[in-house]
JSON list of C-alpha atoms in Angstrom, two decimals:
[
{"chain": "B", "resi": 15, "resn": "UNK", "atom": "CA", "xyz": [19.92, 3.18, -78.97]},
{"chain": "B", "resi": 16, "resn": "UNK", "atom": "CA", "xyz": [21.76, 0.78, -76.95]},
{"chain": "B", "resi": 17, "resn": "UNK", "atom": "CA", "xyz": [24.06, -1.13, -79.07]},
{"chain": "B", "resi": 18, "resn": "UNK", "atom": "CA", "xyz": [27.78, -2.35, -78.56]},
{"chain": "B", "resi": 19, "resn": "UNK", "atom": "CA", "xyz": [29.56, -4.81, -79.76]},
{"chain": "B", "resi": 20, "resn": "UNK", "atom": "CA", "xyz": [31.08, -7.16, -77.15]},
{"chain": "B", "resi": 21, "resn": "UNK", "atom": "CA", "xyz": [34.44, -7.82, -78.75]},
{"chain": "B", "resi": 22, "resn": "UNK", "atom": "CA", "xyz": [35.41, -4.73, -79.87]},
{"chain": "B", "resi": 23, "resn": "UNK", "atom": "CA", "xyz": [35.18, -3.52, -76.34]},
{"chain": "B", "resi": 24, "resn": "UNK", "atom": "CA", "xyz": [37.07, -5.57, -74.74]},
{"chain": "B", "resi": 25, "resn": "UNK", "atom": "CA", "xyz": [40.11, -5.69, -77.13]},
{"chain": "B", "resi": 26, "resn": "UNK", "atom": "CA", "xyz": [39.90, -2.00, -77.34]},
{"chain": "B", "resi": 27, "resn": "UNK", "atom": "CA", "xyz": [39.98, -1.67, -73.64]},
{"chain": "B", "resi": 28, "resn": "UNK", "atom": "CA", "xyz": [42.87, -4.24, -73.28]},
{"chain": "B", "resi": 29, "resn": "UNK", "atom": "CA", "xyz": [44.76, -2.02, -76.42]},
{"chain": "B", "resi": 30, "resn": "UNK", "atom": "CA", "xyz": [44.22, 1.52, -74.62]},
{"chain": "B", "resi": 31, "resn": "UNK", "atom": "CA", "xyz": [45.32, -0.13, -71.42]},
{"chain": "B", "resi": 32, "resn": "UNK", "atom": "CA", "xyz": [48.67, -2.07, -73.10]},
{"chain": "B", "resi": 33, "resn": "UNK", "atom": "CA", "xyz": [48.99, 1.48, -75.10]},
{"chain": "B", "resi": 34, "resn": "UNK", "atom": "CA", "xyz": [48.96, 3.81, -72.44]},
{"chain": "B", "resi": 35, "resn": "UNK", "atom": "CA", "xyz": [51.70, 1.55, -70.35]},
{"chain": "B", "resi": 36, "resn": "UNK", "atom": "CA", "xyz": [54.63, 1.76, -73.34]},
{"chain": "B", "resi": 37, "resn": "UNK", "atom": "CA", "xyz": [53.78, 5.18, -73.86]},
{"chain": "B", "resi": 38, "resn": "UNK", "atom": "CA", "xyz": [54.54, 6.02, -70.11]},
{"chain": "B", "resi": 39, "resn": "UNK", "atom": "CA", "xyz": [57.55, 4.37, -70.07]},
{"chain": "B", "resi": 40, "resn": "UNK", "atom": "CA", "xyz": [58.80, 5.58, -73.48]},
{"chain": "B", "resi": 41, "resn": "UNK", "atom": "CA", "xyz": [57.46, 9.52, -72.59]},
{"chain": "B", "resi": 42, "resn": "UNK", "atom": "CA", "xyz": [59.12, 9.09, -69.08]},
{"chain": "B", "resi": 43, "resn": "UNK", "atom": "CA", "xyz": [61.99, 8.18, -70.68]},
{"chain": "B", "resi": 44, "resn": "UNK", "atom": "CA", "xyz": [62.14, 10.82, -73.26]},
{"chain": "B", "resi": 45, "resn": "UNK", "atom": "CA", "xyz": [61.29, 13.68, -70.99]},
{"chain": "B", "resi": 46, "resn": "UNK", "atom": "CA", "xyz": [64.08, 12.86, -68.89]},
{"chain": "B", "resi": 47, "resn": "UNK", "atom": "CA", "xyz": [66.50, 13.78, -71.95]},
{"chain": "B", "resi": 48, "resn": "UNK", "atom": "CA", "xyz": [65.28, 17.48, -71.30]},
{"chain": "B", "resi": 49, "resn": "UNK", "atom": "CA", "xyz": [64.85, 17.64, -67.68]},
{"chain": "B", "resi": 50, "resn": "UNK", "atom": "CA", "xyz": [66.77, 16.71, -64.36]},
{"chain": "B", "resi": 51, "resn": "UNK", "atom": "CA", "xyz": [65.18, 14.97, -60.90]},
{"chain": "B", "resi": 52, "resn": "UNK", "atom": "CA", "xyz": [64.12, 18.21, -59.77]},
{"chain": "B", "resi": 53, "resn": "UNK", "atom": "CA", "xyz": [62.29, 19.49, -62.80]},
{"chain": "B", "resi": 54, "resn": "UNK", "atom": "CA", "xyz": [60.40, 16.36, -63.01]},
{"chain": "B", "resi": 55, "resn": "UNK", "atom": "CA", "xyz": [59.99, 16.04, -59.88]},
{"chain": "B", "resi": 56, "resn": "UNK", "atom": "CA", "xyz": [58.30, 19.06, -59.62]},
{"chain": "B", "resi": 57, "resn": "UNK", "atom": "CA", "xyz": [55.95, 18.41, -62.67]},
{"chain": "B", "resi": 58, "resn": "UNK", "atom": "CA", "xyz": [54.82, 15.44, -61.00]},
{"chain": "B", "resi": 59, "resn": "UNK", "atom": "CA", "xyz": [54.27, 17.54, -57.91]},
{"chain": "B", "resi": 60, "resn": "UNK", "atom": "CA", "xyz": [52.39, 20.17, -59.47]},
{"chain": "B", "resi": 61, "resn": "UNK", "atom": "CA", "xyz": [49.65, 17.21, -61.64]},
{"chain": "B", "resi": 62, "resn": "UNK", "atom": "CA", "xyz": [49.27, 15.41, -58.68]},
{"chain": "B", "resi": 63, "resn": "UNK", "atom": "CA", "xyz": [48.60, 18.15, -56.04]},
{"chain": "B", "resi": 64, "resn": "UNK", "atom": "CA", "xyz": [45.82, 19.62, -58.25]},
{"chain": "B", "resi": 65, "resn": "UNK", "atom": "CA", "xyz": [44.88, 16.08, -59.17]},
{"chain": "B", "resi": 66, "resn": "UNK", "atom": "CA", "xyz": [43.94, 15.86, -55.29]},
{"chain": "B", "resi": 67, "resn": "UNK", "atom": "CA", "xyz": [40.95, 17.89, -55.95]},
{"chain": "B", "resi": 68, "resn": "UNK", "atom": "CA", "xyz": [39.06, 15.01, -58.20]},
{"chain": "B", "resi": 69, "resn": "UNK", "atom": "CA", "xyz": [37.98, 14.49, -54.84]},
{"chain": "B", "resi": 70, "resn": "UNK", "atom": "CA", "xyz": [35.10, 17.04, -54.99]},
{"chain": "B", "resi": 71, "resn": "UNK", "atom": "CA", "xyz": [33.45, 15.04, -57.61]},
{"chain": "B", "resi": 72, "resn": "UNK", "atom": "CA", "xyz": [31.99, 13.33, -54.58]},
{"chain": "B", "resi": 73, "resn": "UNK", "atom": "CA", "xyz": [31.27, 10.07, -56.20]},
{"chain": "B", "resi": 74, "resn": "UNK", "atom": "CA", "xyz": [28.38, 11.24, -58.59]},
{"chain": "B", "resi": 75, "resn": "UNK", "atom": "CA", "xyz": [30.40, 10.18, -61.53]},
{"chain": "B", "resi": 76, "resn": "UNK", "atom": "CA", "xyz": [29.82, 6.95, -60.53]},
{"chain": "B", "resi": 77, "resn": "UNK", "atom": "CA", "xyz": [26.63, 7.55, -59.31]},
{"chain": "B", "resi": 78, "resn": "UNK", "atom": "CA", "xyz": [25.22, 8.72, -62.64]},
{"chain": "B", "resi": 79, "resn": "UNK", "atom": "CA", "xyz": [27.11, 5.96, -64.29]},
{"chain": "B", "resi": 80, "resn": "UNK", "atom": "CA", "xyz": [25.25, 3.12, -62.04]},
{"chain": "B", "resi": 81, "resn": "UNK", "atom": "CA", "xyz": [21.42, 4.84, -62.13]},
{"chain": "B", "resi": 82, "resn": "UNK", "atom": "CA", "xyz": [21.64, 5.77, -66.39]},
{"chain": "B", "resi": 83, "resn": "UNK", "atom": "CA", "xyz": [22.91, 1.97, -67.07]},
{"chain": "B", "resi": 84, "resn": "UNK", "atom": "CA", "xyz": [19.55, 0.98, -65.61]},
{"chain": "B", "resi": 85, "resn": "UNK", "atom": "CA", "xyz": [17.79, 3.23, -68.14]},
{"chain": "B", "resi": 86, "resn": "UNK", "atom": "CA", "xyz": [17.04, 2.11, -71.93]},
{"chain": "B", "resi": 87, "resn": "UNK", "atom": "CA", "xyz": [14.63, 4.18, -73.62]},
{"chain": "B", "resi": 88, "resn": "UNK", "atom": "CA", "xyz": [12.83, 6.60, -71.23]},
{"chain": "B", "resi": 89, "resn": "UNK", "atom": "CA", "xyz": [14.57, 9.38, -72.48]},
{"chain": "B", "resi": 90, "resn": "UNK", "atom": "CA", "xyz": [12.28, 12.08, -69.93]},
{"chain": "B", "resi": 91, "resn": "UNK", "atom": "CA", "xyz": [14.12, 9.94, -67.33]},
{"chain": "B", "resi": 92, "resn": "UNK", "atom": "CA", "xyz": [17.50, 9.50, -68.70]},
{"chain": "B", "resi": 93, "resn": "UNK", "atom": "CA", "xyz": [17.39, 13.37, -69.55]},
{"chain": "B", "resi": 94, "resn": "UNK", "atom": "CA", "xyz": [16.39, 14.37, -65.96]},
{"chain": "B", "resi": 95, "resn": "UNK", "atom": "CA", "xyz": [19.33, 12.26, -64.55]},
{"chain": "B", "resi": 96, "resn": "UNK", "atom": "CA", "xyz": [21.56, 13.46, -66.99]},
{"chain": "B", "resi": 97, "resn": "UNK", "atom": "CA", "xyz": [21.03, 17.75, -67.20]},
{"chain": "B", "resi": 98, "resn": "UNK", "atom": "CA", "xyz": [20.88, 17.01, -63.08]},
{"chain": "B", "resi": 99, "resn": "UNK", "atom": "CA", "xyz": [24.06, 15.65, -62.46]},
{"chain": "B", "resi": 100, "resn": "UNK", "atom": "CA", "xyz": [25.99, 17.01, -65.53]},
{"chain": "B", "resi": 101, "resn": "UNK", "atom": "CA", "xyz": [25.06, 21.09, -63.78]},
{"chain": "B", "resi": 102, "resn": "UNK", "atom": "CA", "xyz": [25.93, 19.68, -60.65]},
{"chain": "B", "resi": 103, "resn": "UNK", "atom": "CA", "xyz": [29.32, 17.68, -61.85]},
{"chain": "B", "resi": 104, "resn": "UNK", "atom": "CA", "xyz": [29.87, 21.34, -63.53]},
{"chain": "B", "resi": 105, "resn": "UNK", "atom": "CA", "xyz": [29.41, 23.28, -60.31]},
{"chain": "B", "resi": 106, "resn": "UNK", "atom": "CA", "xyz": [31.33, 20.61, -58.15]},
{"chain": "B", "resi": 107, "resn": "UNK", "atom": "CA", "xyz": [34.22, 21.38, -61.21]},
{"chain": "B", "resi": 108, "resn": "UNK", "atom": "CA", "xyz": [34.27, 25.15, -60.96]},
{"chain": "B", "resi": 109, "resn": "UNK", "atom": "CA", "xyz": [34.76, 24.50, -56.85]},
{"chain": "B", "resi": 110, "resn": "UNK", "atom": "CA", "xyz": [37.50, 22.67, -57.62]},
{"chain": "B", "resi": 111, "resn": "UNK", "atom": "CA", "xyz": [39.18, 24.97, -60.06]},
{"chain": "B", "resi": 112, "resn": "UNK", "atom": "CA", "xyz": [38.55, 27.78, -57.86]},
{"chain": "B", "resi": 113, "resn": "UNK", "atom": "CA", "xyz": [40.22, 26.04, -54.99]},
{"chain": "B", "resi": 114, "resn": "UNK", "atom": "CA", "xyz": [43.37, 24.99, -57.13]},
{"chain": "B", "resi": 115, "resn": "UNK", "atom": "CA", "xyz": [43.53, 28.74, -58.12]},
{"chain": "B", "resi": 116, "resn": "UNK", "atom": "CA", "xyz": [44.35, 29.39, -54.28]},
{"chain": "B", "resi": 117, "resn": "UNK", "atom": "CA", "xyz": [47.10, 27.42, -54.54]},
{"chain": "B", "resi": 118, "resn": "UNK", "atom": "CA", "xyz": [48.22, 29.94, -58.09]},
{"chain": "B", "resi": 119, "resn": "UNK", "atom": "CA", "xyz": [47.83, 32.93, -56.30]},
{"chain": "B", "resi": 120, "resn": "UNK", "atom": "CA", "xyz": [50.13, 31.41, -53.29]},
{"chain": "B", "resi": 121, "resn": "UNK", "atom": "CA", "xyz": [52.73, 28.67, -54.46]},
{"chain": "B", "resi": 122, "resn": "UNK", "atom": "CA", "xyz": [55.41, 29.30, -51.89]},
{"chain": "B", "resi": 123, "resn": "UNK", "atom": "CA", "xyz": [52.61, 27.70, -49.48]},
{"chain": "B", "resi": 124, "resn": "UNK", "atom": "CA", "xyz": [52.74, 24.30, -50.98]},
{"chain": "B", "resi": 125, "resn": "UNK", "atom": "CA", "xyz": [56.40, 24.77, -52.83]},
{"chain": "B", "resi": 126, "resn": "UNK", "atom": "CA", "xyz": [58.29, 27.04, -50.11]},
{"chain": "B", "resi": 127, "resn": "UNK", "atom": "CA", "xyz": [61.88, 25.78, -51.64]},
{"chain": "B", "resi": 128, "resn": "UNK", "atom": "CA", "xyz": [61.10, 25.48, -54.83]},
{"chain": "B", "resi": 129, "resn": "UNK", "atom": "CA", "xyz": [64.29, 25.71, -57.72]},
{"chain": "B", "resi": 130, "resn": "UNK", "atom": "CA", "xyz": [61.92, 26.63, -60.92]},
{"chain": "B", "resi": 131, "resn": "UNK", "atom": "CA", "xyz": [61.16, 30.57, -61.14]},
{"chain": "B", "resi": 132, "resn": "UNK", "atom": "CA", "xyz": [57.84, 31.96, -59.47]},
{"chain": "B", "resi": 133, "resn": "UNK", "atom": "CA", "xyz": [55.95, 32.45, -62.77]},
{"chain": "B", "resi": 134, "resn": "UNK", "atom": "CA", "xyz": [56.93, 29.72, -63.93]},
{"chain": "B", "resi": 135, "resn": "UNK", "atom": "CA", "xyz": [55.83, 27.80, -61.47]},
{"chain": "B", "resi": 136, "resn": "UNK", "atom": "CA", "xyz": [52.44, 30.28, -61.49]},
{"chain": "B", "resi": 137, "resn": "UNK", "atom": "CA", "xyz": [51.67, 29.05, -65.28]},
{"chain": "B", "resi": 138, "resn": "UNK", "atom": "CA", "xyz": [51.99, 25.39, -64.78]},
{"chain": "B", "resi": 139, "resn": "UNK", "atom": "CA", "xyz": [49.41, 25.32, -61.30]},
{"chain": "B", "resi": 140, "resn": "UNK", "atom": "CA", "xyz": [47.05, 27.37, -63.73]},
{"chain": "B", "resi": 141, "resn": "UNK", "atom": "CA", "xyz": [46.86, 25.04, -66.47]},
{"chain": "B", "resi": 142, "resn": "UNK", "atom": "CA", "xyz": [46.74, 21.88, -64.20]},
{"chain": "B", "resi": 143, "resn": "UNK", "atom": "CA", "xyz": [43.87, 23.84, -62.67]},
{"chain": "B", "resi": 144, "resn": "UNK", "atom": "CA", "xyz": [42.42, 24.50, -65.98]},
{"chain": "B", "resi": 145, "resn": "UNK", "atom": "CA", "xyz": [42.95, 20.66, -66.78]},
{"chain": "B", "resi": 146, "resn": "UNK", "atom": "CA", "xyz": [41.55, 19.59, -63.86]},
{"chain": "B", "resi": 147, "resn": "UNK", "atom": "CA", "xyz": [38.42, 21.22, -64.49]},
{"chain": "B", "resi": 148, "resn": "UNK", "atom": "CA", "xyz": [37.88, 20.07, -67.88]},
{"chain": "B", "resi": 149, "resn": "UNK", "atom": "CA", "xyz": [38.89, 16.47, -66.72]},
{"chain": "B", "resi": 150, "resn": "UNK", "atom": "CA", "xyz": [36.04, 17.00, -64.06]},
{"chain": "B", "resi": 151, "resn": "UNK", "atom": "CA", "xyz": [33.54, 18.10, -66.29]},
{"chain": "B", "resi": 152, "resn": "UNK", "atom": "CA", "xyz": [34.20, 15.29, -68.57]},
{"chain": "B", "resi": 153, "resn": "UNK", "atom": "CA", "xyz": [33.08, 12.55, -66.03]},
{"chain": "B", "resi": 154, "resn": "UNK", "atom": "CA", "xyz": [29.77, 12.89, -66.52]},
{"chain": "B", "resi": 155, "resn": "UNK", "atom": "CA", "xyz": [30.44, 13.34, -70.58]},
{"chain": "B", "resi": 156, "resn": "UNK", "atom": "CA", "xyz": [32.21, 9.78, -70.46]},
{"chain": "B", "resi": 157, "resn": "UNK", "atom": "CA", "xyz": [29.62, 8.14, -67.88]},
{"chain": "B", "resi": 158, "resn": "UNK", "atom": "CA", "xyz": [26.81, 8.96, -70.67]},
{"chain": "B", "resi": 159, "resn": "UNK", "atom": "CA", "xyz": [28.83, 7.15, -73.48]},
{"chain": "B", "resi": 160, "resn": "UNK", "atom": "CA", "xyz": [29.44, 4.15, -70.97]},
{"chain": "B", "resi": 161, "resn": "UNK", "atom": "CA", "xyz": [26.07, 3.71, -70.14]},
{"chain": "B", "resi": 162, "resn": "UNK", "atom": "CA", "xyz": [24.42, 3.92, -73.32]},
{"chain": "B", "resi": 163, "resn": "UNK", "atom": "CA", "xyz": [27.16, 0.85, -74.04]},
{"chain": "B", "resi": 164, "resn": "UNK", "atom": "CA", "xyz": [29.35, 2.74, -76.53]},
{"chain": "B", "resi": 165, "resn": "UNK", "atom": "CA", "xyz": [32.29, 1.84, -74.98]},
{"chain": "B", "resi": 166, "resn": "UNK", "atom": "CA", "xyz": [34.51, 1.01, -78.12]},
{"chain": "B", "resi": 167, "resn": "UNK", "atom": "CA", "xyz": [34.05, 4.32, -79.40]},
{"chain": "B", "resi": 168, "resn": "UNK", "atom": "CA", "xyz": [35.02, 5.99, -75.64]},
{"chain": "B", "resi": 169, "resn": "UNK", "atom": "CA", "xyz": [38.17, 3.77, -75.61]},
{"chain": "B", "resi": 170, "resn": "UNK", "atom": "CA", "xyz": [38.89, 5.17, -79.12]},
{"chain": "B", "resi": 171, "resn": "UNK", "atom": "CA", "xyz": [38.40, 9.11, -77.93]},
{"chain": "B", "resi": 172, "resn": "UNK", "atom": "CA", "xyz": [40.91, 8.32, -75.21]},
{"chain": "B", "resi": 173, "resn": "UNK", "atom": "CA", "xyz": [43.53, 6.32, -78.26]},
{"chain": "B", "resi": 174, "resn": "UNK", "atom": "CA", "xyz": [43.43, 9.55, -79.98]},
{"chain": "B", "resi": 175, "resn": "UNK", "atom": "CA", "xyz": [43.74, 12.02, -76.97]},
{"chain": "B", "resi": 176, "resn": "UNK", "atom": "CA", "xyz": [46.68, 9.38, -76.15]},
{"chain": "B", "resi": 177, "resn": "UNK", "atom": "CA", "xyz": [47.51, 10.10, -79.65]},
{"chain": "B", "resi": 178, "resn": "UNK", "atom": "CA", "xyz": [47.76, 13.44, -79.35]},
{"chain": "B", "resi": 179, "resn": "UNK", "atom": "CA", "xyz": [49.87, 13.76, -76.09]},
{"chain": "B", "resi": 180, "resn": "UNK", "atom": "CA", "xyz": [52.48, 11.33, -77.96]},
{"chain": "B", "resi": 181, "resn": "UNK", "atom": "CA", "xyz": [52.75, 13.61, -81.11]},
{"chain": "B", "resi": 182, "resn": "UNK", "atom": "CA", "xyz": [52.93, 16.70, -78.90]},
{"chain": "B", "resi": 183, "resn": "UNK", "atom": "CA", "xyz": [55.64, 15.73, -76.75]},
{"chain": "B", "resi": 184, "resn": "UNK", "atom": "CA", "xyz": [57.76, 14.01, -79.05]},
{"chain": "B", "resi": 185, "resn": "UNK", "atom": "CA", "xyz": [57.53, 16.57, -81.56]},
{"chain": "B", "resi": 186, "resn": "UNK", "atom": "CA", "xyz": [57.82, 19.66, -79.94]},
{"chain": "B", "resi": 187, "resn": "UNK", "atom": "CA", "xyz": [59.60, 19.02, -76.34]},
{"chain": "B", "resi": 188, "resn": "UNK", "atom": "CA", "xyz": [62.56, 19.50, -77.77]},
{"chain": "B", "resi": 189, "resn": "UNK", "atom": "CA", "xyz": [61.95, 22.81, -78.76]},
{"chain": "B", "resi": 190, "resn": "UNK", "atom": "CA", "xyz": [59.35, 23.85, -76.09]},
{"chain": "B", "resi": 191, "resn": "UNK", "atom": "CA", "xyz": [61.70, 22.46, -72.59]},
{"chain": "B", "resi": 192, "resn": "UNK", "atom": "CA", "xyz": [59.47, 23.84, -70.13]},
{"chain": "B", "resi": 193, "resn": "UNK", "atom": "CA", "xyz": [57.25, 22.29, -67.42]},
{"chain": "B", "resi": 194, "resn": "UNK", "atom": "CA", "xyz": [54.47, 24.65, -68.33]},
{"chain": "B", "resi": 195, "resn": "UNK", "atom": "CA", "xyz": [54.94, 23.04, -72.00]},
{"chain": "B", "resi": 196, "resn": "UNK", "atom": "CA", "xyz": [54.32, 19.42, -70.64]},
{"chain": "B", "resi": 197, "resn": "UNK", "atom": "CA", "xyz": [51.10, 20.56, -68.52]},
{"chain": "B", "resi": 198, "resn": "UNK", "atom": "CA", "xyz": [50.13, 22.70, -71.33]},
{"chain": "B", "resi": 199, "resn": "UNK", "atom": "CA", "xyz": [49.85, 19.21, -72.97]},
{"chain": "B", "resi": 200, "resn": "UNK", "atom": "CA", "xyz": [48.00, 17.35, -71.00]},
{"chain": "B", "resi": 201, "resn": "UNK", "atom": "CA", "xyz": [45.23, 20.44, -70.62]},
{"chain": "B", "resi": 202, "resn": "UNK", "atom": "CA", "xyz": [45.51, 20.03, -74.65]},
{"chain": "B", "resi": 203, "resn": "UNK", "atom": "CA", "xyz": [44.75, 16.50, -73.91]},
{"chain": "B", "resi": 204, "resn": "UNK", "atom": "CA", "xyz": [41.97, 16.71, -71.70]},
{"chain": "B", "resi": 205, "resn": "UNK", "atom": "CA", "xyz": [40.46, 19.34, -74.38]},
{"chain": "B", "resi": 206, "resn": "UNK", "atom": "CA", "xyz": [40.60, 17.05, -76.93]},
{"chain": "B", "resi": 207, "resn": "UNK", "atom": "CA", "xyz": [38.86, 14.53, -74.59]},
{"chain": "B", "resi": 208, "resn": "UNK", "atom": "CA", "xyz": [36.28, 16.51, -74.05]},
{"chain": "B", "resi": 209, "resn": "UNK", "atom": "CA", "xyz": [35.17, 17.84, -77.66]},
{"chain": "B", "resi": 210, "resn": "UNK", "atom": "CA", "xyz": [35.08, 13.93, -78.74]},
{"chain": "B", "resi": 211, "resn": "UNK", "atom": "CA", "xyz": [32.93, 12.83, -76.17]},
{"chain": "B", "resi": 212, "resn": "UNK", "atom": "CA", "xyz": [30.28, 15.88, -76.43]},
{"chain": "B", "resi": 213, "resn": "UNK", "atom": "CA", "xyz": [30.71, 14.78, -80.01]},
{"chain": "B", "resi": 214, "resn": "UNK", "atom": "CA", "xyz": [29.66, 11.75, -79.68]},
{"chain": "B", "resi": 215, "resn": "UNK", "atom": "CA", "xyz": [27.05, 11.89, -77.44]},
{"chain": "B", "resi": 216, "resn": "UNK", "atom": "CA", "xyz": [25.13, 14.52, -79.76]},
{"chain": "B", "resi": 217, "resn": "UNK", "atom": "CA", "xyz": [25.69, 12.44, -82.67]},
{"chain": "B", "resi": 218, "resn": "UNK", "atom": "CA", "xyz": [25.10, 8.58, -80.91]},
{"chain": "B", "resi": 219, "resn": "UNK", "atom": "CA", "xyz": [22.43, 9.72, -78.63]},
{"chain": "B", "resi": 220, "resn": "UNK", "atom": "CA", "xyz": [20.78, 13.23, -80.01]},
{"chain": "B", "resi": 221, "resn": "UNK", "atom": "CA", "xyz": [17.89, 12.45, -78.07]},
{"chain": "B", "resi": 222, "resn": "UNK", "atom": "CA", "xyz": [20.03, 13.01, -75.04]},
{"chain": "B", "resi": 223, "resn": "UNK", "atom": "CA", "xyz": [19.85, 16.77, -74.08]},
{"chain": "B", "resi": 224, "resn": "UNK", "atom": "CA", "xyz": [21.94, 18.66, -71.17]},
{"chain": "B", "resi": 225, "resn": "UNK", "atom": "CA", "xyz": [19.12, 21.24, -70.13]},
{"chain": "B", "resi": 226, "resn": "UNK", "atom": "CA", "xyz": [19.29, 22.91, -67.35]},
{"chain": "B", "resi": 227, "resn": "UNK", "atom": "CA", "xyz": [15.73, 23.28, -66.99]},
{"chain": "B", "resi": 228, "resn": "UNK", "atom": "CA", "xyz": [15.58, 19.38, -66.37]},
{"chain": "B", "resi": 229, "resn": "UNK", "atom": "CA", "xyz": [17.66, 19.95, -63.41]},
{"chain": "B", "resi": 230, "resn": "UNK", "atom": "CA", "xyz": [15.89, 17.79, -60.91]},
{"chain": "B", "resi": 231, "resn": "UNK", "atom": "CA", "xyz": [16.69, 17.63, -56.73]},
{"chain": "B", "resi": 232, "resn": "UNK", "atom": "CA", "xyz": [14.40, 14.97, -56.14]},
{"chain": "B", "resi": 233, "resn": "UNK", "atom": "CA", "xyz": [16.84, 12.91, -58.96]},
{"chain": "B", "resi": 234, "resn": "UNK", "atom": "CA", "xyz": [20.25, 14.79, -57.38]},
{"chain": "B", "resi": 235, "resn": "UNK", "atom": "CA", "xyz": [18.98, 13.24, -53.88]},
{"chain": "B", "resi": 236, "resn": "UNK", "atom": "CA", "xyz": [18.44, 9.25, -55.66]},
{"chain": "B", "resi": 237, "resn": "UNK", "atom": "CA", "xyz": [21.46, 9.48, -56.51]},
{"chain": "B", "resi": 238, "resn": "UNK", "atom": "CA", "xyz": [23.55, 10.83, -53.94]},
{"chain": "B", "resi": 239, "resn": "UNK", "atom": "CA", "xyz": [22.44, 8.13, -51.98]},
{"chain": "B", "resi": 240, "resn": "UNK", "atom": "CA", "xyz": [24.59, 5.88, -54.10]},
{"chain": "B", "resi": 241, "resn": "UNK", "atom": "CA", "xyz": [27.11, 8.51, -54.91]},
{"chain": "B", "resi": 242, "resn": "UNK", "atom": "CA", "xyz": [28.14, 8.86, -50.97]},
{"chain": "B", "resi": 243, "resn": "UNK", "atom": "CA", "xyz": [29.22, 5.21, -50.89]},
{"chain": "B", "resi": 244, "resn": "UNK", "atom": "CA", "xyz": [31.06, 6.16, -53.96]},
{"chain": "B", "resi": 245, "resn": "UNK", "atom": "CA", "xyz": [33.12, 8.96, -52.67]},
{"chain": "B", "resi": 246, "resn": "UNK", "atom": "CA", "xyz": [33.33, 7.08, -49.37]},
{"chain": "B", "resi": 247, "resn": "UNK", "atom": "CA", "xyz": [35.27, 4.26, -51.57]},
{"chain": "B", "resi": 248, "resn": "UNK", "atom": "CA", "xyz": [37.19, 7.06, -53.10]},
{"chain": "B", "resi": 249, "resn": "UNK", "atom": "CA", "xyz": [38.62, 8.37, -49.53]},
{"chain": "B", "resi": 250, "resn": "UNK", "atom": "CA", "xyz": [39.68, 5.08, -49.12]}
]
């Protein structure tokens, strides 16, 4: 069923919004008691370069999100478009994982000068890879709650994985002062992400099935057509 309540989304998309800015500030802040410019600058380094391969998503996250908020209750439809682009989102993620691990098995290619210690260095590309995938895959987990208008309860999946980072930073940094500690966190994050938002969807919408065997090319081609113009946005 497609019910939401107006308010309550907006004010808990303005809170998550006006959350996540103090937290950055204060965990920016608080992470610098335990590392120098270099450490951090590295940790940065490592999120974002993996980050950099969202880009194989090519746009059907958005594409999903645009052709199932057109849907109400033809669930043979909305299951099609769903099991079709959550496979393919999960094949698109396992490229992408697979192409970060390149950059595991080689680090002096991308961090020739690096200060921080080989394996260290090893351990924190792997769990941003690991993260990466898992932030992939949940895409088309997060499109499905947005277009079935449950927004209030996505915005209070990401409050609690928000939640989570806090508690795990500030109350184990200090004894954990590793960069492969802070990554660690944010795959913890992303996990946490994840497990809600399959949650939800089975328990909102259990007439809403991932099945492969609704896997659909004639549905993957509808929407790539509005995926491309996604991705090409993306580029940009």
């Amino acid at each position: 069923m497609i019910k939401d309540n107006f308010k309550s989304a907006v004010l808990s998309s303005y809170f998550y919004t006006f959350l996540t800015l103090i937290a950055s500030i204060f965990v920016t802040r608080y992470i610098f008691n335990f590392f120098d410019n270099s450490q951090y600058g590295i940790f940065i380094l490592i999120v974002e370069t993996i980050a950099v391969f969202e880009i194989l998503d090519f746009g059907f996250s958005g594409g999903m999100l645009s052709f199932l908020s057109r849907e109400t209750n033809n669930y043979t439809r909305i299951n099609k478009i769903v099991s079709t682009l959550f496979y393919c989102q999960l094949a698109l993620s396992l490229i992408a994982f697979l192409s970060a691990f390149l950059i595991y098995i080689n680090p002096s290619f991308l961090f020739p000068d690096s200060e921080i210690e080989v394996l260290s260095l090893k351990n924190g590309i792997l769990l941003a890879s690991f993260s990466l995938f898992f932030t992939m895959i949940n895409k088309s987990i997060s499109q499905v709650i947005y277009s079935r208008r449950k927004i209030t309860k996505d915005n209070l999946i990401k409050i609690f994985s928000l939640s989570t980072r806090l508690a795990l930073i500030f109350g184990l940094l200090h004894i954990y002062k590793s960069i492969e500690f802070l990554i660690m966190v944010l795959l913890i994050t992303q996990l946490v992400n994840f497990i809600c938002s399959i949650y939800l969807v089975k328990n909102l919408e259990p007439n809403i099935k991932f099945d492969i065997k609704n896997f659909d090319l004639k549905v993957l081609r509808e929407v790539w057509n509005v995926s491309s113009w996604f991705a090409i946005g993306g580029l940009s």
